[in-house]
Coordinates of C-alpha atoms in Angstrom, one line a residue:
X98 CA 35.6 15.2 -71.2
X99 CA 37.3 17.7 -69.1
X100 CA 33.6 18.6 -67.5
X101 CA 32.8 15.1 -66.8
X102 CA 36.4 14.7 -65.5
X103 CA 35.6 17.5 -63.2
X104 CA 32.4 16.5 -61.9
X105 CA 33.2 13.1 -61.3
X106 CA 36.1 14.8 -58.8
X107 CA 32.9 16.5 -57.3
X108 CA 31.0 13.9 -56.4
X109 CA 33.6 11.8 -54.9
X110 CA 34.6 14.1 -52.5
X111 CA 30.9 14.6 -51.6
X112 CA 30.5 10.7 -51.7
X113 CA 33.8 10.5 -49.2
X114 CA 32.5 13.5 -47.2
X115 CA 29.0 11.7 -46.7
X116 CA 30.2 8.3 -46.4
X117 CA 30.0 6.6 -42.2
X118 CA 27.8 9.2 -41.2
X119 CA 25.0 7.2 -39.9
X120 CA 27.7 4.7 -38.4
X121 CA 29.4 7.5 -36.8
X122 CA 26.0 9.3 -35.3
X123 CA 24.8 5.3 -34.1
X124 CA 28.2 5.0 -32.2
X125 CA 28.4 8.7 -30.8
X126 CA 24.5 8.2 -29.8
X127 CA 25.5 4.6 -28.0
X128 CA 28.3 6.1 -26.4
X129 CA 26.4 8.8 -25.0
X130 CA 23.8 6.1 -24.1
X131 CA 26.5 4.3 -22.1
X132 CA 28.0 7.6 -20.3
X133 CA 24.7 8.3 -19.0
X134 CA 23.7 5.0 -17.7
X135 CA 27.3 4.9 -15.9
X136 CA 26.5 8.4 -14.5
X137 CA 23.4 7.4 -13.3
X138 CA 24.9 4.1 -11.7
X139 CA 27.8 6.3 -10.2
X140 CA 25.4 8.7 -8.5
X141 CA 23.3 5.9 -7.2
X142 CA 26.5 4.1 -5.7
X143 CA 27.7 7.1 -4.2
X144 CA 24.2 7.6 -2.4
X145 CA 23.9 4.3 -1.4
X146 CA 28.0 4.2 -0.5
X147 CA 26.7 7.6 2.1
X148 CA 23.2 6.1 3.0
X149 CA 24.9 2.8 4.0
X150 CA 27.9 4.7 5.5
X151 CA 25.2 7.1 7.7
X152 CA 23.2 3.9 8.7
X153 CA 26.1 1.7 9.4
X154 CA 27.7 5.0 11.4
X155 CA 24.2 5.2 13.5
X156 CA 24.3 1.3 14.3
X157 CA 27.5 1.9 15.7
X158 CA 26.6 4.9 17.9
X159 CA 23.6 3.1 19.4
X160 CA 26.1 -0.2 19.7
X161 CA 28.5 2.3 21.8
X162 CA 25.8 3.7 24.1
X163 CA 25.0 0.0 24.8
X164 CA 28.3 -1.0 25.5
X165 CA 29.1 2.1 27.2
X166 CA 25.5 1.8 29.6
X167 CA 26.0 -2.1 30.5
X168 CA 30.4 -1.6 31.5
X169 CA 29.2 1.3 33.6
X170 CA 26.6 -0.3 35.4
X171 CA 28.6 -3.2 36.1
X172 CA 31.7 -1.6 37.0
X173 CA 29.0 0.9 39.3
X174 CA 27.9 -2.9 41.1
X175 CA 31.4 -3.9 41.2
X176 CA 32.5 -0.2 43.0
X177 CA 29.2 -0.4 45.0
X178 CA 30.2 -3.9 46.8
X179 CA 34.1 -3.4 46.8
X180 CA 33.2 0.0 48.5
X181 CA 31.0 -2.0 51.1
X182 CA 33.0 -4.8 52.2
X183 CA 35.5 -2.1 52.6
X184 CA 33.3 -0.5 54.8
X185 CA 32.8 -3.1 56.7
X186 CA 36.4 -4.1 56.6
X187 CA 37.1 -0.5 57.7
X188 CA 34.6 -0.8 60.9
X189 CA 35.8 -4.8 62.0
X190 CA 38.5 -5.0 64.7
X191 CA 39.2 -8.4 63.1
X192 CA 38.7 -8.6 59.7
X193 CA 39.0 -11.9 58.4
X194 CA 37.9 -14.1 54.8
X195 CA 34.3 -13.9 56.0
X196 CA 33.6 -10.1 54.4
X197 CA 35.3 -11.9 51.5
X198 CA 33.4 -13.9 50.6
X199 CA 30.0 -12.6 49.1
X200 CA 32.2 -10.9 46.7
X201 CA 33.8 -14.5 45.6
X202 CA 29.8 -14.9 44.7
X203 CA 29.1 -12.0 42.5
X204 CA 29.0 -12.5 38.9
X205 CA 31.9 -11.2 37.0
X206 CA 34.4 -11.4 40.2
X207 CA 36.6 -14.8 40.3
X208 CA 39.2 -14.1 42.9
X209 CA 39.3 -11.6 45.8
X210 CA 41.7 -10.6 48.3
X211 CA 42.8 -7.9 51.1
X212 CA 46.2 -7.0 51.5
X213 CA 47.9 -4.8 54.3
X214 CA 51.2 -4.5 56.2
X215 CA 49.5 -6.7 58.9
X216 CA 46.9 -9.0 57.2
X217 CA 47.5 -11.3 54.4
X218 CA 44.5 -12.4 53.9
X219 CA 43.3 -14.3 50.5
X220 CA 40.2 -16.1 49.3
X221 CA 39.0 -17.2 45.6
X222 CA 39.7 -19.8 43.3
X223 CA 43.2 -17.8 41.9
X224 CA 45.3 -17.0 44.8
X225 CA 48.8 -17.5 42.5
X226 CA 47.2 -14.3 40.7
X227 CA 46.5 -12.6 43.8
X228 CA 49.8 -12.8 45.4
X229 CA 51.7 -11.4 42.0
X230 CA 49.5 -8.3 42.8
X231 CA 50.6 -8.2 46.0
X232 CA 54.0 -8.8 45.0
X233 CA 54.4 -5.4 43.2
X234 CA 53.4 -3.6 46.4
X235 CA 56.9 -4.9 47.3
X236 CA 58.4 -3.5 44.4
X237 CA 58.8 -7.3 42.1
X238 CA 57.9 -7.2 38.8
X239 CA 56.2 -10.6 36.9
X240 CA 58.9 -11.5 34.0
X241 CA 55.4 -11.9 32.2
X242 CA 54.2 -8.4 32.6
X243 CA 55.1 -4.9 30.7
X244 CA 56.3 -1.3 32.0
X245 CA 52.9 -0.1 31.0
X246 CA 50.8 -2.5 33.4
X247 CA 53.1 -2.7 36.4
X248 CA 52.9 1.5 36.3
X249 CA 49.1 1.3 36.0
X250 CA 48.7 -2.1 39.0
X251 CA 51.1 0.4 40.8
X252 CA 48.9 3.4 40.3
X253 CA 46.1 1.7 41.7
X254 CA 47.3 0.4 44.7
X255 CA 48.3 3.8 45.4
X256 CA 44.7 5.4 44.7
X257 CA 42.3 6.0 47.4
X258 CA 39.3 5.7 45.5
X259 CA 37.9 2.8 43.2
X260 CA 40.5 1.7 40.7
X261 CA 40.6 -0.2 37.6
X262 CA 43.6 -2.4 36.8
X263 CA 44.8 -2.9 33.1
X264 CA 44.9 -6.0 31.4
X265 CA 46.9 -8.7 32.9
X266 CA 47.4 -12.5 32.2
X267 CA 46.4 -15.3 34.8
X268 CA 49.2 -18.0 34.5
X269 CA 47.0 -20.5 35.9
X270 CA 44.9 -20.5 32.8
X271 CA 46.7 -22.7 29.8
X272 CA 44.1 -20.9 26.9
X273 CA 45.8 -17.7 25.1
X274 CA 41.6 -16.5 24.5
X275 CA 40.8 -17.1 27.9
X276 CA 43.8 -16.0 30.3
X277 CA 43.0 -12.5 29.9
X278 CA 41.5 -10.2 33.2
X279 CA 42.0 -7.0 35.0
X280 CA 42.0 -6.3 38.7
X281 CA 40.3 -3.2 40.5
X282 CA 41.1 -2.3 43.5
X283 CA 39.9 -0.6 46.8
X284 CA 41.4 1.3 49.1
X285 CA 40.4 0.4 52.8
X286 CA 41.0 2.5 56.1
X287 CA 41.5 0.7 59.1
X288 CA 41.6 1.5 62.8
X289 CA 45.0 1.1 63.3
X290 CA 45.3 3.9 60.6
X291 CA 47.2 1.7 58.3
X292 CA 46.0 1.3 54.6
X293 CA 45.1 -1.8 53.2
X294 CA 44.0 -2.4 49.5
X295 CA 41.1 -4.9 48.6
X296 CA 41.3 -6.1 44.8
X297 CA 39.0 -8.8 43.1
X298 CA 39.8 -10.2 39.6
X299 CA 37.6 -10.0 37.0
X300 CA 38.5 -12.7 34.5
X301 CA 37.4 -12.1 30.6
X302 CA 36.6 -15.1 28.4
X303 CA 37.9 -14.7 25.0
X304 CA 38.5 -11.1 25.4
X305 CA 34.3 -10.6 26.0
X306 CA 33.5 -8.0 29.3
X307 CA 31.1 -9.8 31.9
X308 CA 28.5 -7.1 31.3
X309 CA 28.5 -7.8 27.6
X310 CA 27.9 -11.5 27.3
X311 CA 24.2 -11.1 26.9
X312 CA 24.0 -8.1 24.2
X313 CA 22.8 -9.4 20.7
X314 CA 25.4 -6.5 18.9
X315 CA 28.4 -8.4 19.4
X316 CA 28.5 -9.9 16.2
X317 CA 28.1 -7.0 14.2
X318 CA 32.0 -5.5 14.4
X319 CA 34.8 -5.6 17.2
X320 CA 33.8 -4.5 20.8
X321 CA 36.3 -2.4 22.8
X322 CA 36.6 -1.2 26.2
X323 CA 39.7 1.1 26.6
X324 CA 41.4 2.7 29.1
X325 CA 42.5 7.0 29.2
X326 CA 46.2 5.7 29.2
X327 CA 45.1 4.1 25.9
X328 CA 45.6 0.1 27.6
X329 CA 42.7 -2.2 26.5
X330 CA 40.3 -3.2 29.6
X331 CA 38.4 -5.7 26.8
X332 CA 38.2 -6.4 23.1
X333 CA 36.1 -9.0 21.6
X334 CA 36.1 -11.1 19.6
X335 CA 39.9 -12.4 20.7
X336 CA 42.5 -12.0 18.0
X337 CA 45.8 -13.5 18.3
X338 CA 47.4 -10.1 16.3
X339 CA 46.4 -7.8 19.2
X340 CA 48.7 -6.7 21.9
X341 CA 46.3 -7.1 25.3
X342 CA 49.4 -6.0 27.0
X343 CA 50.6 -3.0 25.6
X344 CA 49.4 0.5 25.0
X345 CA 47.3 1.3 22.1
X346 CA 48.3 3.3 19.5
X347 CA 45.1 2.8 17.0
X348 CA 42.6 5.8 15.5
X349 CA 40.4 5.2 18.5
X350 CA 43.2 6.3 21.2
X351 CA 44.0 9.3 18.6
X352 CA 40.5 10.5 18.7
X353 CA 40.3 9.7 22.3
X354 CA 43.0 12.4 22.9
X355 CA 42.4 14.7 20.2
X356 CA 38.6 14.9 20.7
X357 CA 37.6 14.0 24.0
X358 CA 34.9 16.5 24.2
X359 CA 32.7 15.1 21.1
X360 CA 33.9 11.5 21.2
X361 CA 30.5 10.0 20.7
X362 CA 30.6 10.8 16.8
X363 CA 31.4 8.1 14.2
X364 CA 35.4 7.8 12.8
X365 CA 37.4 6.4 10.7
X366 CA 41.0 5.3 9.9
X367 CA 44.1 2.5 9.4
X368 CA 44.0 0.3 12.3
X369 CA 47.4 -1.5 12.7
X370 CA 45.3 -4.0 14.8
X371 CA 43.3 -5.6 12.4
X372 CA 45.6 -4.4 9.2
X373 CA 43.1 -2.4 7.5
X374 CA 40.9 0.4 7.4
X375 CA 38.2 0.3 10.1
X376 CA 34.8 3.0 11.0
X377 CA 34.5 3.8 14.8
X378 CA 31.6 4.9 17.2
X379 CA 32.9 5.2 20.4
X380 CA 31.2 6.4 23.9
X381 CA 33.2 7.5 26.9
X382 CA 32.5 6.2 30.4
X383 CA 33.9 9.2 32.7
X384 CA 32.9 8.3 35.8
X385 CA 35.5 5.6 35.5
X386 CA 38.0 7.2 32.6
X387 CA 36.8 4.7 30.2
X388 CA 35.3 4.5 26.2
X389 CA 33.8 2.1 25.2
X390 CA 32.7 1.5 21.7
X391 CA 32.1 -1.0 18.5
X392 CA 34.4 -1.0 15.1
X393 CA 33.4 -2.5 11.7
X394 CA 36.0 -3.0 9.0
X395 CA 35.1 -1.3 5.3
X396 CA 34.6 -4.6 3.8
X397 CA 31.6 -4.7 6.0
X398 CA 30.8 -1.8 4.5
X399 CA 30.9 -2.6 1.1
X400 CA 29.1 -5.8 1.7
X401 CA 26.3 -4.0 2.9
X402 CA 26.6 -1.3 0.0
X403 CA 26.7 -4.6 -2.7
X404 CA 23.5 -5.7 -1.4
X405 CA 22.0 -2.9 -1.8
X406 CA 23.5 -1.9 -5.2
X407 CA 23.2 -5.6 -6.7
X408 CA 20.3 -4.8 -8.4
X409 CA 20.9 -1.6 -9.9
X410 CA 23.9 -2.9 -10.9
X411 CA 22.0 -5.8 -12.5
X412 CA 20.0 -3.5 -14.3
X413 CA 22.7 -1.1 -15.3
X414 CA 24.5 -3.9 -17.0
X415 CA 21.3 -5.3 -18.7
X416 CA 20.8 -1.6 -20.0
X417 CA 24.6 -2.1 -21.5
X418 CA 23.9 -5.1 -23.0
X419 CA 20.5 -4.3 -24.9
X420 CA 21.7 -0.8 -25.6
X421 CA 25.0 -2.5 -27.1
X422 CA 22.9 -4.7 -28.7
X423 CA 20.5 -2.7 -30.5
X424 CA 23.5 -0.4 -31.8
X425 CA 25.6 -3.7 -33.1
X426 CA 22.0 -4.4 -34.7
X427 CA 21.6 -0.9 -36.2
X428 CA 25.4 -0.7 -37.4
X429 CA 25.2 -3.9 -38.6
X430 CA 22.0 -3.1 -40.9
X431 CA 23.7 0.7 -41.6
X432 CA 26.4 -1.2 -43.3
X433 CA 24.3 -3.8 -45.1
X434 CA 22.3 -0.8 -46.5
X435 CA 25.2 1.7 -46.4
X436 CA 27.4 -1.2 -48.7
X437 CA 24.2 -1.4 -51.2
X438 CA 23.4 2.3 -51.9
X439 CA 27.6 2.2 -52.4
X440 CA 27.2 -0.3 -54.9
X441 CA 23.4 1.6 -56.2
X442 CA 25.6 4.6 -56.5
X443 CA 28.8 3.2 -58.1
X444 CA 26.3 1.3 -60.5
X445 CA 24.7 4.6 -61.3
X446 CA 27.8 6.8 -61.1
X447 CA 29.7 4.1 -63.9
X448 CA 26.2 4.5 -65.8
X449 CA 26.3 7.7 -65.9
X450 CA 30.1 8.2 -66.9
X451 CA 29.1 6.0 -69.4
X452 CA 26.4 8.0 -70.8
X453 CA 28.9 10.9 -70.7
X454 CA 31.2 9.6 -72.3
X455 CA 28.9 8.2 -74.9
X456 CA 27.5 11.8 -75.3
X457 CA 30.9 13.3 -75.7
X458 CA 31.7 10.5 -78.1
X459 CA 29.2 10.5 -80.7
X460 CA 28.6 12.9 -83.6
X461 CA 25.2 14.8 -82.7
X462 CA 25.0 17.7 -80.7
X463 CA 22.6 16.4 -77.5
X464 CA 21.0 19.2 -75.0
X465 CA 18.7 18.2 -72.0
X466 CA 17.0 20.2 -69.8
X467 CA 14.4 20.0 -66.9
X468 CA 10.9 20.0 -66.6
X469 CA 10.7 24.1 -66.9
X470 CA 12.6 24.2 -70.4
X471 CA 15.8 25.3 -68.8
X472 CA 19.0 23.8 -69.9
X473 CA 20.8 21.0 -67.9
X474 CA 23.4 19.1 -69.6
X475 CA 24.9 19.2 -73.3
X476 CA 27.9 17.4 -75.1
X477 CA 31.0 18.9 -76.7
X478 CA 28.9 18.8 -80.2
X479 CA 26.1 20.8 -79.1
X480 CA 28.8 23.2 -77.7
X481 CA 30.3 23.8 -80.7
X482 CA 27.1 23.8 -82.8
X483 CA 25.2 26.7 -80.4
X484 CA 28.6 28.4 -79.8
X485 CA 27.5 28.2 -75.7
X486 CA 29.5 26.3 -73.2
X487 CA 27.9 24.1 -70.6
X488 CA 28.5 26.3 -68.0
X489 CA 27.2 29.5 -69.7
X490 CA 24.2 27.7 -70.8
X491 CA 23.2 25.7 -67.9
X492 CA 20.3 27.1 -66.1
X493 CA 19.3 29.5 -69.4
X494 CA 15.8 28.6 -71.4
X495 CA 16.5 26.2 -74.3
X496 CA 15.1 28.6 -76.6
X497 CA 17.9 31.5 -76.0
X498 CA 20.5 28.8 -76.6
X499 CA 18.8 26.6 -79.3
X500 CA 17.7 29.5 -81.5
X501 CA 16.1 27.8 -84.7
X502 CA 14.1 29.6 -87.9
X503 CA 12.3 28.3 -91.0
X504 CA 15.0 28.0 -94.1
X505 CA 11.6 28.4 -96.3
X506 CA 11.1 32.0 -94.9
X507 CA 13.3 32.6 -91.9
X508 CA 10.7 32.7 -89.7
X509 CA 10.7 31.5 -86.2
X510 CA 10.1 28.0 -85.2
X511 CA 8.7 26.1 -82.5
X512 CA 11.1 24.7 -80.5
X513 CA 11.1 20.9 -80.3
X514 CA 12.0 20.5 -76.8
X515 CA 9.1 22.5 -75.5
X516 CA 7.0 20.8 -77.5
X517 CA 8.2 17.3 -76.1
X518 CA 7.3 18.7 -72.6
X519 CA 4.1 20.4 -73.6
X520 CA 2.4 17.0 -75.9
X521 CA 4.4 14.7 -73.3
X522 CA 5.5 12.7 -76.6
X523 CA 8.4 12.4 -78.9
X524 CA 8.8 15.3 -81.8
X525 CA 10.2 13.8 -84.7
X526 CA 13.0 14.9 -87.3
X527 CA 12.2 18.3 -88.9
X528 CA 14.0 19.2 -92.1
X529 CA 14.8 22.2 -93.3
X530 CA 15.3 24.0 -90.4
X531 CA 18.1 26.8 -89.9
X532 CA 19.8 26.9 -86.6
X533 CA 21.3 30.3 -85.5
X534 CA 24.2 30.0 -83.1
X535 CA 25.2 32.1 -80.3
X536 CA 27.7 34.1 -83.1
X537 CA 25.1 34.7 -85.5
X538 CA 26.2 31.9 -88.1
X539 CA 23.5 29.6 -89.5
X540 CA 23.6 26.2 -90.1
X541 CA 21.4 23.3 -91.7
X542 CA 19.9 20.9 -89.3
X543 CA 17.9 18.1 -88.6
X544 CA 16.5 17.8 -84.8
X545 CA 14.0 16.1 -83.0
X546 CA 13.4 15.7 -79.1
X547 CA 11.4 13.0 -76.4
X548 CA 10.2 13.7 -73.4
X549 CA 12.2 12.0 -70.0
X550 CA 10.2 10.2 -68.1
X551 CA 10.8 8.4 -64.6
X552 CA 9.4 4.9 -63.6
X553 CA 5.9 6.9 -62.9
X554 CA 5.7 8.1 -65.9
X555 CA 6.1 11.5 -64.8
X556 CA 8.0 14.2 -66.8
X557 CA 11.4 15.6 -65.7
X558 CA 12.6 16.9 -68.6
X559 CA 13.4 16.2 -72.6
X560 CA 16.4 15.9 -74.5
X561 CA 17.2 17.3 -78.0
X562 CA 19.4 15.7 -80.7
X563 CA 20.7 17.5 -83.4
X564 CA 23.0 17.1 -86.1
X565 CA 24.8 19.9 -88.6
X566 CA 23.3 18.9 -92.1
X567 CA 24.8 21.7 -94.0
X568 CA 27.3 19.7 -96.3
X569 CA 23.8 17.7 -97.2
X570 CA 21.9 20.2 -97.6
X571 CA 24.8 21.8 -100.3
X572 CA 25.3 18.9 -101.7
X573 CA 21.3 18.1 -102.6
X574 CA 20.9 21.8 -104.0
X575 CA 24.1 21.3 -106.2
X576 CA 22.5 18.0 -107.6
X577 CA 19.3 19.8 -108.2
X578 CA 20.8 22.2 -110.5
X579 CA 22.7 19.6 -112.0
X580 CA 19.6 17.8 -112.7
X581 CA 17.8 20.8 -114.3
X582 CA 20.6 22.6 -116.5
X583 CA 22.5 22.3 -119.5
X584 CA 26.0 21.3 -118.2
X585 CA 28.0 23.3 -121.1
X586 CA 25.6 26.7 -121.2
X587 CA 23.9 26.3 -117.7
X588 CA 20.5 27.0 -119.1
X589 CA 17.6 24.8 -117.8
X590 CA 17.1 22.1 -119.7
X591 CA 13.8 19.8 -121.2
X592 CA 13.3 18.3 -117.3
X593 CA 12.9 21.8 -116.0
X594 CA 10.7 23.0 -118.2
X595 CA 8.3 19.9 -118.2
X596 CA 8.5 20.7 -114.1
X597 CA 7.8 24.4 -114.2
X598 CA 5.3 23.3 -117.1
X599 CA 3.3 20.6 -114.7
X600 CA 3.5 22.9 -111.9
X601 CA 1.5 26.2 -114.6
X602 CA -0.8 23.1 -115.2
X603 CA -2.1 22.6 -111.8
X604 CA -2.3 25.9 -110.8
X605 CA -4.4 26.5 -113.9
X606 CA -6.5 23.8 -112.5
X607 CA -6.7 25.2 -109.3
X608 CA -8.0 28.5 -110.6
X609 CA -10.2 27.1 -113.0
X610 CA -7.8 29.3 -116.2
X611 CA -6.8 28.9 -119.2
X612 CA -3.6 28.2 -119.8
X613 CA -1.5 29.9 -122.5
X614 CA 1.8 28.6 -123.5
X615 CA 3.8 31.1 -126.0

């Protein structure tokens, strides 16, 4: 009992030990399925994140260079007929609206005028404007204007070359979008060897440059043109959250100052402007102390990116969902079949306790072995019968622990169990039959032995049952004699004679003699 008890610890520990393998290998192996799909899609965003980044970053450069070409050209026309007229201005002993008045009729110029100690001459369709800017030469300041833009209207009127105004706001125009222009202004010499300043307007419609209104990039980000003292000149499309009339204090001024000599590359940063993180390309114009350049915000960005990753992404999550799939498939059959050998092996497990416990229980000694004769398994009987325990005989030949001789002559004989496994059949009881146990003491037995077969039919083994028949066999003898002698002077008696008498008859028969009785 104690070696079943023992081996029954055995194999549940092995049975807990083995038990959720397969379930825990199917997660581990979906897991690791998972991680790598994830991976993959992670490196692929990232590539695509810096491929879109790269192309949207190259978009903006050539969108900069565009912006950048058409402002200078413009603003080259612009100095080109300011510097004429003034010319002409310069040479006339009587300037008057006349020399005016082409520049009234060139494109991006509304309003014009020429302003001098002597002459106060103004033509255009904006003369309120006009005469504010010749107010400050006189040192009045617009209620409606900042620090910042009467400093930079003053600057100019004091330059001698070309000059660009900053923004300023037209109060004759009712639309917040559309009251937005700048002034530039030209110095002109006269004869009388005062100085005179001509200045045209150049109104912006919704916060769009003249030059730009026929460029197909506009729609792709947020146009600037921006001044070196960091005051816009133009930005488009209009927003409402911009201050026109102040100075800038957004990542494209900071890289304007902090890298003016490699401005043309792409940046990044928070813009308080538009409240959000923006990419840059900008390209200086420094003939006239401008940049120019196009910004795009990061959702633009990751639109593009999503476009471009919606399919991966499909795919990534189909390769979830049939990867999660087949594992909840195989888990779910694991158990199925995992749940039925549990109940296979509890079956055979109770089974064989069972049998143990049968074994242990009955009276004959029972030894099994394998197919090659060695010994196996044998009950407490058979213990104490061959004088071997279970774990000194396990693994020995059944003949070294089932020793068994001939009562008749003490001879050796053949060992039941081998001959089960050598006729493949079942050896029946064989009487008189002395077993010698491991101590040398002899006993009176009765055996026999069958061969174990499984469902093929093919051998594994036999089993030998045995039982001590000694107190039989004593008791048998001591009826014999009774039988056969005189109970008060123990000398055989009539039946014994008439035995030993039939048995002198047939051997005389046998050996054709005569017999003689005296």
């Amino acid at each position: 009992m104690q070696n079943a008890e023992s081996s029954s610890m055995q194999w549940s520990k092995a049975r807990r030990s083995a038990e959720g393998y397969t379930g825990r290998w199917l997660r581990a192996a979906w897991l690791l399925i998972a991680l790598l799909i994830l991976f993959a899609w992670l490196i692929l965003a990232v590539i695509t994140w810096d491929v879109v980044n790269t192309e949207q970053g190259r978009v903006l450069q050539e969108n900069a260079f565009s912006l950048a070409r058409t402002s200078e050209l413009q603003l080259s026309d612009i100095d080109s007929s300011l510097s004429l007229i003034a010319m002409l201005i310069a040479n006339s002993t009587s300037p008057n609206v006349r020399f005016l008045l082409p520049l009234i009729h060139l494109a991006p110029i509304r309003s014009v005028g020429l302003f001098s100690a002597k002459h106060d001459l103004v033509a255009g369709e904006n003369p309120v404007l006009l005469r504010q800017l010749w107010e400050l030469a006189t040192s009045s300041r617009p209620r409606s204007w900042t620090p910042a833009q009467v400093a930079a209207v003053r600057h100019c009127l004091r330059d001698k070359s070309f000059c660009i105004g900053p923004l300023l706001p037209d109060p004759t125009v009712a639309s917040a979008a559309s009251r937005w222009g700048f002034p530039v202004f030209q110095r002109v010499s006269e004869h009388s060897g005062q100085a005179s300043s001509l200045i045209a307007w150049i109104p912006l419609n919704g916060g769009l440059f003249p030059a730009w209104s026929g460029l197909h990039l506009l729609h792709q980000g947020d146009s600037f043109l921006l001044r070196s003292d960091g005051m816009l000149l133009s930005r488009y499309p209009y927003s409402p959250k911009v201050d026109y009339a102040g100075v800038q204090t957004g990542i494209v001024v900071k890289h304007w100052l902090m890298e003016i000599s490699s401005f043309t590359r792409t940046f990044s940063g928070y813009s308080s402007a538009a409240h959000g993180w923006r990419i840059c390309a900008a390209q200086p114009i420094g003939e006239y102390h401008l940049v120019a350049g196009q910004c795009v915000g990061r959702s633009i960005l990751a639109t593009s990116w999503w476009r471009s990753m919606r399919w991966p992404t499909a795919g990534a999550l189909l390769l979830l969902f049939l990867s999660f799939f087949l594992y909840y498939y195989l888990a779910r059959t694991n158990r199925s079949r995992e749940l039925e050998r549990r109940t296979a092996e509890k079956e055979i497990w109770e089974a064989k306790e069972r049998a143990e416990v049968t074994l242990s229980s009955i009276g004959d000694g029972v030894i099994s072995t394998d197919c090659s004769g060695l010994v196996t398994n044998m009950n407490p009987i058979a213990e104490s019968l061959t004088s071997w325990t279970l774990a000194e005989a396990r693994g020995k030949p059944i003949t070294q622990v089932f020793s068994i001789v001939s009562e008749a002559d003490g001879r050796p004989v053949a060992n039941p169990a081998e001959r089960a496994l050598t006729e493949g059949r079942v050896v029946g009881l064989a009487n008189h039959t002395i077993l010698i146990d491991r101590q040398g003491q002899r006993r009176n037995i009765e055996d026999s032995a069958a061969p174990i077969r499984d469902r093929s039919g093919k051998v594994l083994g036999t089993v030998l049952v045995f039982h001590d028949v000694s107190e039989k066999h004593e008791l048998l003898t001591r009826l014999s004699y009774q039988a056969t002698h005189d109970l008060l002077t123990g000398l055989p008696n009539r039946v014994l004679f008439q035995e030993h008498l039939e048995q002198a008859m047939r051997k005389a028969k046998h050996n054709e003699s005569l017999l003689v009785i005296a």
